[in-house]
Amino acid sequence: EKEAFANILNQLKGSEGAWSELEQIKEFDHRGTHFHHEHSSEVATPKTTSLSFILDKYRDAFHAQQDLHDLAEWIADDLSTDEVKVEVILPALKGFERFFEKGAEKYNFDFGRVSDLSRCTIQIYDNHKAAAVNKMVEVTKRLLEGAKDGDCPYTSQPYKVIKCTNKFFANRDKGGYMDLNINLLFDKFNGCKSTVCEMQLNFKSIIDEKSRAHKNYELARALHVYDDTAKIIATQDWSSASTALKTGRIEHAILEGNNIPPVDFAQLLADACTEQLKKLTLKQMSVDVLCATSDASYCEINTPNTSNAYAELTELI
């Protein structure tokens, strides 16, 4: 999937002038200006963890959803052409299970910081790559400029753009996915200080690939593969394995193949950084590697009278 996203990116980069302009769209985060202590701290407050707050947040997001969709539709209608079609993908509100999971895991139960209950995507068809990249720049600029000085060309509801994340330039997900993400706050909801809407801008080819990869993404997210809290590593690559083990957070390592250097592996297992390692599953390992781990009480291996050992993976966590 990373290779698929990289191939799409290389095709889009073919128009160097237009792509350079897209990369130069600056990221910013002004949430601290609009949200006070409960959003500027990493510690959740009783207010933002309460059931009443969560219900109020859903109620306000429901009302904001229509304003967000109207804004996106007006932008798409204004900028869509015969050469480059622009359309809007309008999903329902984020489901409660995923909302709770995200608030708990990413924001330490501070549900006020979840900013994509109300969301939509502006999809740009990229059959003509250079024209599509230019259109992405135009859409983004219109959206950002429409929030300045009370000028609202696309909606009767004034709004403020409080965050812009440009993954085409930086912070690209480790899975290879990229988009341009804008968080906005409609003025009429400013009093509740939590009804932030999310608008994603992306190319159709990337969205199509994301749809194909979504099940794997959900699994990777559940296992924390792409963040700094991952406690499981499953790989055939020694470099990836050693890097992950050296973080000191890995509790279960699933390693496969004959490319692991026995001496380096033995030294790593003896290091303090692997004190958290509770379980080690080895598959198709050489005898030398098995000898290096033979004294490890957490190592699950089956050693037949062959040059390799085959371990049964009986537990994932």
PDB file of N, CA and C in Angstrom, residues 32 35-43 110 113:
ATOM      1  N   GLY A  32      -5.534  26.859  19.917  1.00  0.00           N
ATOM      2  CA  GLY A  32      -5.345  27.448  21.234  1.00  0.00           C
ATOM      3  C   GLY A  32      -5.965  28.822  21.365  1.00  0.00           C
ATOM      4  N   PHE A  35      -9.850  27.757  21.719  1.00  0.00           N
ATOM      5  CA  PHE A  35     -10.177  26.864  22.817  1.00  0.00           C
ATOM      6  C   PHE A  35      -9.248  27.171  23.969  1.00  0.00           C
ATOM      7  N   HIS A  36      -9.794  27.281  25.141  1.00  0.00           N
ATOM      8  CA  HIS A  36      -9.011  27.736  26.277  1.00  0.00           C
ATOM      9  C   HIS A  36      -8.401  26.552  27.027  1.00  0.00           C
ATOM     10  N   HIS A  37      -8.420  26.577  28.348  1.00  0.00           N
ATOM     11  CA  HIS A  37      -7.629  25.628  29.116  1.00  0.00           C
ATOM     12  C   HIS A  37      -7.945  24.168  28.817  1.00  0.00           C
ATOM     13  N   GLU A  38      -9.191  23.845  28.526  1.00  0.00           N
ATOM     14  CA  GLU A  38      -9.508  22.437  28.342  1.00  0.00           C
ATOM     15  C   GLU A  38      -8.912  21.880  27.068  1.00  0.00           C
ATOM     16  N   HIS A  39      -8.516  22.754  26.123  1.00  0.00           N
ATOM     17  CA  HIS A  39      -7.924  22.268  24.876  1.00  0.00           C
ATOM     18  C   HIS A  39      -6.431  22.532  24.805  1.00  0.00           C
ATOM     19  N   SER A  40      -5.910  23.368  25.645  1.00  0.00           N
ATOM     20  CA  SER A  40      -4.486  23.668  25.594  1.00  0.00           C
ATOM     21  C   SER A  40      -3.691  22.727  26.484  1.00  0.00           C
ATOM     22  N   SER A  41      -4.364  21.900  27.257  1.00  0.00           N
ATOM     23  CA  SER A  41      -3.697  20.993  28.174  1.00  0.00           C
ATOM     24  C   SER A  41      -3.806  19.568  27.663  1.00  0.00           C
ATOM     25  N   GLU A  42      -2.819  18.753  28.009  1.00  0.00           N
ATOM     26  CA  GLU A  42      -2.880  17.336  27.662  1.00  0.00           C
ATOM     27  C   GLU A  42      -3.751  16.571  28.655  1.00  0.00           C
ATOM     28  N   VAL A  43      -4.157  17.231  29.721  1.00  0.00           N
ATOM     29  CA  VAL A  43      -4.935  16.568  30.760  1.00  0.00           C
ATOM     30  C   VAL A  43      -6.403  16.890  30.577  1.00  0.00           C
ATOM     31  N   ASP A 110      -9.972  13.198  26.754  1.00  0.00           N
ATOM     32  CA  ASP A 110     -10.429  14.579  26.601  1.00  0.00           C
ATOM     33  C   ASP A 110     -11.224  14.652  25.297  1.00  0.00           C
ATOM     34  N   ARG A 113     -11.357  17.392  22.395  1.00  0.00           N
ATOM     35  CA  ARG A 113     -10.301  17.575  21.396  1.00  0.00           C
ATOM     36  C   ARG A 113     -10.545  16.782  20.112  1.00  0.00           C
TER      37      ARG A 113
END
